Short mmCIF file of C-alpha atoms in Angstrom, two decimals:
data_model
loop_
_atom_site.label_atom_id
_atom_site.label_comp_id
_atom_site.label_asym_id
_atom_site.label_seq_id
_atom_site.Cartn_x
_atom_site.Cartn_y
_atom_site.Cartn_z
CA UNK X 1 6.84 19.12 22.42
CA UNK X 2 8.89 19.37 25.42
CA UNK X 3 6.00 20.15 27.81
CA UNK X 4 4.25 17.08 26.21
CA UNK X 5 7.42 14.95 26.85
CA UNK X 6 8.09 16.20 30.28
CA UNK X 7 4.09 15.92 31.70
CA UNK X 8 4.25 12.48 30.77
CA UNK X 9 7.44 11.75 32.32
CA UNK X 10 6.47 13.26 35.74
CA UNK X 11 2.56 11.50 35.10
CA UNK X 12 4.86 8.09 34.58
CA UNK X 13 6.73 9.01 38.20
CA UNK X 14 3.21 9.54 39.65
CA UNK X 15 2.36 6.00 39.13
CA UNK X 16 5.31 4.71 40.43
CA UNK X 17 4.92 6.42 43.68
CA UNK X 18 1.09 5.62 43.90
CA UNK X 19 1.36 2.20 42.20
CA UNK X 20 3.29 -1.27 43.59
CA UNK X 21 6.56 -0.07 42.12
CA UNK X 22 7.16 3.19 45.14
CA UNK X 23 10.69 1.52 45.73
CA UNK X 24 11.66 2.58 42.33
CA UNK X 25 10.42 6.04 42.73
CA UNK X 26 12.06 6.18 45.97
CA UNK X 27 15.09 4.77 44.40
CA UNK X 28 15.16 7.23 41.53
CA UNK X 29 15.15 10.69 43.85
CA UNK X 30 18.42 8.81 45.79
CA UNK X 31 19.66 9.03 42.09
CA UNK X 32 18.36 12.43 41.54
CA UNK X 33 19.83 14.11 44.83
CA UNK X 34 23.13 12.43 43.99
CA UNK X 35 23.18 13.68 40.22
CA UNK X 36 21.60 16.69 40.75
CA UNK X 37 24.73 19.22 39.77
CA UNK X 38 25.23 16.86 36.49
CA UNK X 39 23.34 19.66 34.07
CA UNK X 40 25.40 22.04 35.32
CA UNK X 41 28.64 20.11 34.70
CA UNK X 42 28.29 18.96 31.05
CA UNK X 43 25.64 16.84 31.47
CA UNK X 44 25.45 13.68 30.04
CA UNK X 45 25.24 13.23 26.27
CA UNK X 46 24.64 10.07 24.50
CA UNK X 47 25.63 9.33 20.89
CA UNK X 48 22.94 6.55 20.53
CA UNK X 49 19.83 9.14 21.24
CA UNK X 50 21.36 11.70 19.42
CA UNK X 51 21.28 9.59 16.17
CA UNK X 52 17.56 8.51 16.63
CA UNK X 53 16.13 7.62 13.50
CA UNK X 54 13.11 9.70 14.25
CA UNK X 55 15.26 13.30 14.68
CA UNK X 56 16.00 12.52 10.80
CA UNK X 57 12.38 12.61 10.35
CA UNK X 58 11.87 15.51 12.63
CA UNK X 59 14.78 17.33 10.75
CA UNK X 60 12.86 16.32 7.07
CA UNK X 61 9.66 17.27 8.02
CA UNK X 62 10.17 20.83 7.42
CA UNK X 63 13.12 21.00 6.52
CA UNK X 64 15.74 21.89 8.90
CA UNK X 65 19.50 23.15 7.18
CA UNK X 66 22.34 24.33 9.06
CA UNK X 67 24.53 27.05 7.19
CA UNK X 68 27.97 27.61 7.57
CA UNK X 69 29.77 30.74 6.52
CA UNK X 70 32.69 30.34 8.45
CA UNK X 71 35.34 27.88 9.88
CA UNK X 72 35.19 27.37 13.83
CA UNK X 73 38.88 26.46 14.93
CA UNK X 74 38.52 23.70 17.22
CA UNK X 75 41.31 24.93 19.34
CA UNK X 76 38.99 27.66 20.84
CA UNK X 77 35.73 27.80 22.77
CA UNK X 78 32.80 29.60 21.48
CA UNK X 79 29.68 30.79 22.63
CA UNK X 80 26.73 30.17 19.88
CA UNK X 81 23.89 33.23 20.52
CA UNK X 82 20.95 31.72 18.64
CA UNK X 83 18.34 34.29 17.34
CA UNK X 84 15.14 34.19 17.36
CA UNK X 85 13.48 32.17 19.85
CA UNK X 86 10.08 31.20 18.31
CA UNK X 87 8.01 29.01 19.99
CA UNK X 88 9.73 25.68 19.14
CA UNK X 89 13.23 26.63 18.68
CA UNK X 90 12.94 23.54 16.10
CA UNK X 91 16.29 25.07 14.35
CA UNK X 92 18.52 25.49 18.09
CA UNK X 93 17.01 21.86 18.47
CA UNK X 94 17.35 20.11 15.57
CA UNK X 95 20.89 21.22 15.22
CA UNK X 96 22.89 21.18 17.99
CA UNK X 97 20.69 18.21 19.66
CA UNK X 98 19.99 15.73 17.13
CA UNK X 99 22.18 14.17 13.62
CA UNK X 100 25.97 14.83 12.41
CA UNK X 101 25.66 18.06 10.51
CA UNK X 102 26.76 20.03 13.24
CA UNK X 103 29.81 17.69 13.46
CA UNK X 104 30.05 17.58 9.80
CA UNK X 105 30.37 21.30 9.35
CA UNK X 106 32.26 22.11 12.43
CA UNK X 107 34.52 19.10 13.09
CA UNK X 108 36.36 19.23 16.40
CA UNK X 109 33.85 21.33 18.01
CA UNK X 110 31.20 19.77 20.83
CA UNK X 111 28.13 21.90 21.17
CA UNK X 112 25.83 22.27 24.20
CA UNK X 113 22.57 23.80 24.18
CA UNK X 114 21.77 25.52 27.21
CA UNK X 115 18.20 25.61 28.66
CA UNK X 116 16.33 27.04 31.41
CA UNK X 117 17.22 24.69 34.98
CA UNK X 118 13.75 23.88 35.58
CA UNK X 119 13.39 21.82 33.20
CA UNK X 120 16.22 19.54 34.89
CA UNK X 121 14.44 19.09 38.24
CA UNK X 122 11.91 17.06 36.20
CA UNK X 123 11.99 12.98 37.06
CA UNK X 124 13.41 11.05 34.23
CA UNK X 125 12.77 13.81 31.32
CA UNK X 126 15.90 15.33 32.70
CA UNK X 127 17.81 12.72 31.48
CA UNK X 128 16.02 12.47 28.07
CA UNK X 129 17.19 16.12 27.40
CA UNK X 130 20.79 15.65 28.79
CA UNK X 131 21.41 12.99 26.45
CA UNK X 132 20.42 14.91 23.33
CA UNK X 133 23.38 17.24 24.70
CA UNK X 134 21.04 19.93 26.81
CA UNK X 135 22.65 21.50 29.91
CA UNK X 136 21.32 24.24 32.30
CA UNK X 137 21.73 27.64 31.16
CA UNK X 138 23.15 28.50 34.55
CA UNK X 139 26.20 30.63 35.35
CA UNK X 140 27.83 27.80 36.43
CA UNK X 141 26.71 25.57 34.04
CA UNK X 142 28.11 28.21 30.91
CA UNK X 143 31.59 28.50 33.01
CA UNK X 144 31.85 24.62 32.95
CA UNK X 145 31.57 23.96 28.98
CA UNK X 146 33.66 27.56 28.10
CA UNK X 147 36.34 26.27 30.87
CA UNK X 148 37.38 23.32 28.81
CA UNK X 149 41.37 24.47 28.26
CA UNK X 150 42.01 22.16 25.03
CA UNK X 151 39.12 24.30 23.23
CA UNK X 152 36.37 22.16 21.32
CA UNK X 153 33.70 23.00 23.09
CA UNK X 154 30.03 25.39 21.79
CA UNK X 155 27.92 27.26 24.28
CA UNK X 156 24.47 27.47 22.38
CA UNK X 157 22.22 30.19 23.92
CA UNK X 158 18.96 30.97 23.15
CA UNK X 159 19.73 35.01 23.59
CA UNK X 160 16.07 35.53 23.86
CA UNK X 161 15.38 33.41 26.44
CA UNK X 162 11.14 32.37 26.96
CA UNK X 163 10.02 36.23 26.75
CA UNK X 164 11.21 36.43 23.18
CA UNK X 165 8.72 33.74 22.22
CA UNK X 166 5.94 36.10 23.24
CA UNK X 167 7.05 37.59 19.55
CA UNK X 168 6.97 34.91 17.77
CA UNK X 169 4.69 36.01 15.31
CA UNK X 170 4.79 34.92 11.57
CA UNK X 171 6.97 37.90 9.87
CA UNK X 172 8.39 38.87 12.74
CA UNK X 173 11.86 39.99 13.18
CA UNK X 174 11.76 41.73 16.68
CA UNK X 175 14.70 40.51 19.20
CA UNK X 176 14.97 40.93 22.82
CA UNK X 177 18.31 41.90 23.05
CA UNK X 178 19.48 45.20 24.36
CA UNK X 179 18.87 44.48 28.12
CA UNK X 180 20.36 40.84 27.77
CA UNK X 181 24.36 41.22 28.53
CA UNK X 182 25.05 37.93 30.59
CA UNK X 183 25.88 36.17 27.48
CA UNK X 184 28.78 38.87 26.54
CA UNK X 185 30.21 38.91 30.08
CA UNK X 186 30.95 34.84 30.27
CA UNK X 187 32.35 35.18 26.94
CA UNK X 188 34.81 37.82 27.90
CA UNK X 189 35.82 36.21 31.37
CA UNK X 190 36.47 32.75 29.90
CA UNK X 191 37.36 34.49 26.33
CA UNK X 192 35.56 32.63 24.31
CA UNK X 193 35.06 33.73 20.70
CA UNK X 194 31.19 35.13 20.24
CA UNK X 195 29.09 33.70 16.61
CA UNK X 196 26.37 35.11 16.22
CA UNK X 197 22.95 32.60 14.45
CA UNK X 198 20.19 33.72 13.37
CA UNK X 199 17.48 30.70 12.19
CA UNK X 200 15.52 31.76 8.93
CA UNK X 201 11.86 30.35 9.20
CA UNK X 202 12.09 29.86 13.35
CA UNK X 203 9.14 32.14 13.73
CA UNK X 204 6.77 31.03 10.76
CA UNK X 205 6.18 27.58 12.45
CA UNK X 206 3.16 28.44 14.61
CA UNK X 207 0.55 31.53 14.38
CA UNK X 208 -0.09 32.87 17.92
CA UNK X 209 -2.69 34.58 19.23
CA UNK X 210 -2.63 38.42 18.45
CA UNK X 211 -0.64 39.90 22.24
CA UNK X 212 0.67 43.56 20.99
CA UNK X 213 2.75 44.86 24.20
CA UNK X 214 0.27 46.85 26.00
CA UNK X 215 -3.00 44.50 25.60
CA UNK X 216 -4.25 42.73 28.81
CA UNK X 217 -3.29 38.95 27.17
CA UNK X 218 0.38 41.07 27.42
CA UNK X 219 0.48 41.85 30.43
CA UNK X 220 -0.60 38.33 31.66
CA UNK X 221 1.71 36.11 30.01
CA UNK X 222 4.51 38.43 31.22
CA UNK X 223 3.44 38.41 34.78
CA UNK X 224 3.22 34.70 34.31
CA UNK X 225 6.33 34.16 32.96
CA UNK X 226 7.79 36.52 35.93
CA UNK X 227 6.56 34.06 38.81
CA UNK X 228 6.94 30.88 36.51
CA UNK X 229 10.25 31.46 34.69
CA UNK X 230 8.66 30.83 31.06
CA UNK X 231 6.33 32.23 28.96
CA UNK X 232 3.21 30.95 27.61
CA UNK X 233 2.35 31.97 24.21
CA UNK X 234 -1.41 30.93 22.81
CA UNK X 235 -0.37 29.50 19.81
CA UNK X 236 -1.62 27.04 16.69
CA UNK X 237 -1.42 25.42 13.51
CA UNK X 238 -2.42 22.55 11.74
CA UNK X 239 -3.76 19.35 12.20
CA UNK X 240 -2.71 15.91 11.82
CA UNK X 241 -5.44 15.04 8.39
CA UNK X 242 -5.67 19.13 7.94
CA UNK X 243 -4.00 22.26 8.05
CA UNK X 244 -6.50 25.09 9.45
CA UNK X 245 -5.81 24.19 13.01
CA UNK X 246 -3.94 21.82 16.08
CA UNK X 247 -0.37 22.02 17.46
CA UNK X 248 1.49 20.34 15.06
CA UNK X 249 3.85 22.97 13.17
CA UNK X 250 3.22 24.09 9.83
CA UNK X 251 5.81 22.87 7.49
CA UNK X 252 8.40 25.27 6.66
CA UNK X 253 11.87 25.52 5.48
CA UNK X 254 13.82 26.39 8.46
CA UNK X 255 17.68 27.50 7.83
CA UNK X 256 19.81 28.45 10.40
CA UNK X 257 22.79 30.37 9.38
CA UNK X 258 25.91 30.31 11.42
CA UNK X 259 27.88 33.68 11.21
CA UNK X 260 31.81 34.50 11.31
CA UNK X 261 33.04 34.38 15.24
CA UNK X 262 34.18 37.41 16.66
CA UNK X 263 37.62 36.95 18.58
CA UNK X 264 37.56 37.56 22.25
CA UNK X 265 40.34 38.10 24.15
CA UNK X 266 40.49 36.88 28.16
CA UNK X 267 38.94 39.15 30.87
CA UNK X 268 38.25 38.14 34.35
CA UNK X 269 37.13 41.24 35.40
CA UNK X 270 35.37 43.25 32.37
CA UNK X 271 34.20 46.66 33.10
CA UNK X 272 30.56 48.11 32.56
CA UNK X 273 31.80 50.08 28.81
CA UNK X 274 33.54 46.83 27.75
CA UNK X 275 31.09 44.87 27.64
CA UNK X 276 29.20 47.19 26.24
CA UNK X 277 31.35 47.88 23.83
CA UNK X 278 31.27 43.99 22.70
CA UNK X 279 27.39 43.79 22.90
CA UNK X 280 27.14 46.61 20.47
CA UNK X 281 30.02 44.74 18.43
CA UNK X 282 27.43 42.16 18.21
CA UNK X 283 24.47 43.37 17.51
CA UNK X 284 26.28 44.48 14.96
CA UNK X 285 27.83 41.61 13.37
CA UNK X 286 24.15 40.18 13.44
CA UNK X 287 23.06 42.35 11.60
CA UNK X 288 25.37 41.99 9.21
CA UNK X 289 24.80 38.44 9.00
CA UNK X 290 20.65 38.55 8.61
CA UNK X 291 21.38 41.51 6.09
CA UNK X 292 23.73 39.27 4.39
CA UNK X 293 21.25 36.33 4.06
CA UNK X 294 17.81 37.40 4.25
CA UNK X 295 17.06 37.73 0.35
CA UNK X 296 18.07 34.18 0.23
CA UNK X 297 15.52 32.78 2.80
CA UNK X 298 12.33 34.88 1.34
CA UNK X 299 12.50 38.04 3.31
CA UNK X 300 11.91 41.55 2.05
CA UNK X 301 14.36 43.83 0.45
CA UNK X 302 12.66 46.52 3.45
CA UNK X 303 12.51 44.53 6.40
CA UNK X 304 15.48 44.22 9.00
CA UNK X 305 16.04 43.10 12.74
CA UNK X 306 14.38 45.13 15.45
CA UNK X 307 15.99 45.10 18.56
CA UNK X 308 14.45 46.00 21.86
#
């Protein structure tokens, strides 16, 4: 949806450039160069697209719920790793970008879903996204929103990043994970408290094309995503009149459960074994939380998280 969005926003500033209307184009990249750091500095929400009658109908159409098991205290900063990926990440989305439930649930708090920076250098789609509350998922841009010294404010991360959505598979459970440490060491140098979500449904929303690690499709995408920055899964589903095949998701329930934060206490300088010692802290506390909730979103008694 966002590669639709975005091609027709840079197709719309091709016509200005090669049309009667170049003055606005040229216009628009002074704007651009003198906005350009705005992603990385809270971007540049707006209540009025947030509240969009059509995200209700997004959020209803398959459905989307948030969960909350825990209070957030307002008067700290948190860092939101979101589990898995899938192909849409409707759930991260429909969440933390669109509606009050977020608000609702977790008064006090601001969240801020962080995204890969190239979708930012993108003419007039950037500001589409930054007013539905997306900022960069730079190292800057993560320092900004946990900075905030009166608390209040939600780092949402997509821990995954774009390779993890070369697993979205129906039925799949497999996180990449291990390798991906960033996240833990803003969290200790800014001490904000780590919650761990994990969205229920996230990868039954599309059936991709059968990529085991190993085949040549594999190795391809991951190259690709190596030199392009994000992956490119061959996916499908159903059609607008019928449902054996086209791009529009399948409807499913998606619920994305927010777990219990895990306190973090201030560390500017955080050695190699402590954070360590926090990552396995919470790959632990997920876990617990997808053990804790899976029998109540249709998953097997047998099944639990892989993470590689």
């Amino acid at each position: 949806f966002l590669s639709l969005v975005a091609e027709f926003c840079c197709g719309f500033f091709v016509i200005l450039i090669l049309g009667n209307f170049w003055f606005l184009a040229v216009l628009y990249l002074l704007w651009l160069y003198l906005d350009w750091e705005t992603p990385c500095a809270g971007g540049r929400r707006s209540q009025w697209v947030r509240g969009w009658t059509v995200w209700k109908y997004f959020r209803e159409y398959f459905p989307i719920h948030l969960i909350k098991t825990s209070d957030l205290n307002p008067n700290h900063n948190y860092l939101l790793g979101f589990h898995p990926h899938g192909v849409l990440v409707a759930g991260a989305f429909g969440n933390f970008c669109t509606g009050a439930s977020f608000k609702n649930l977790f008064p006090g708090l601001t969240p801020y879903l962080h995204i890969m920076p190239i979708w930012f250098g993108c003419p007039f789609f950037r500001e589409y996204i930054m007013s539905a509350g997306m900022v960069s998922a730079s190292k800057e841009s993560v320092s900004y929103v946990l900075s905030n010294k009166g608390g209040g404010h939600a780092s949402v991360i997509v821990i995954g990043g774009a390779e993890e959505s070369l697993n979205a598979h129906p039925g799949s459970l497999t996180l990449n994970i291990l390798q991906r440490k960033g996240f833990i060491k803003m969290a200790l140098k800014h001490g904000a408290h780590l919650v761990p979500v994990f969205s229920f449904g996230e990868n039954e929303l599309f059936k991709q094309v059968a990529n085991p690690k190993g085949s040549w499709l594999r190795n391809v995408q991951e190259k690709l995503q190596k030199i392009m920055g994000f992956a490119l899964p061959l996916f499908h589903a159903r059609g607008v009149f019928q449902y054996s095949f086209g791009l529009i998701p399948y409807r499913q329930p998606i619920h994305t459960v927010v777990g219990s934060p895990i306190p973090v206490k201030q560390n500017l300088n955080p050695t190699t074994e402590e954070i360590d010692q926090l990552h396995a802290l919470y790959l632990q506390n997920l876990s617990k939380l997808f053990e804790e909730h899976k029998r109540n979103y249709g998953i097997p008694e047998h099944k639990s998280l892989i993470f590689e």
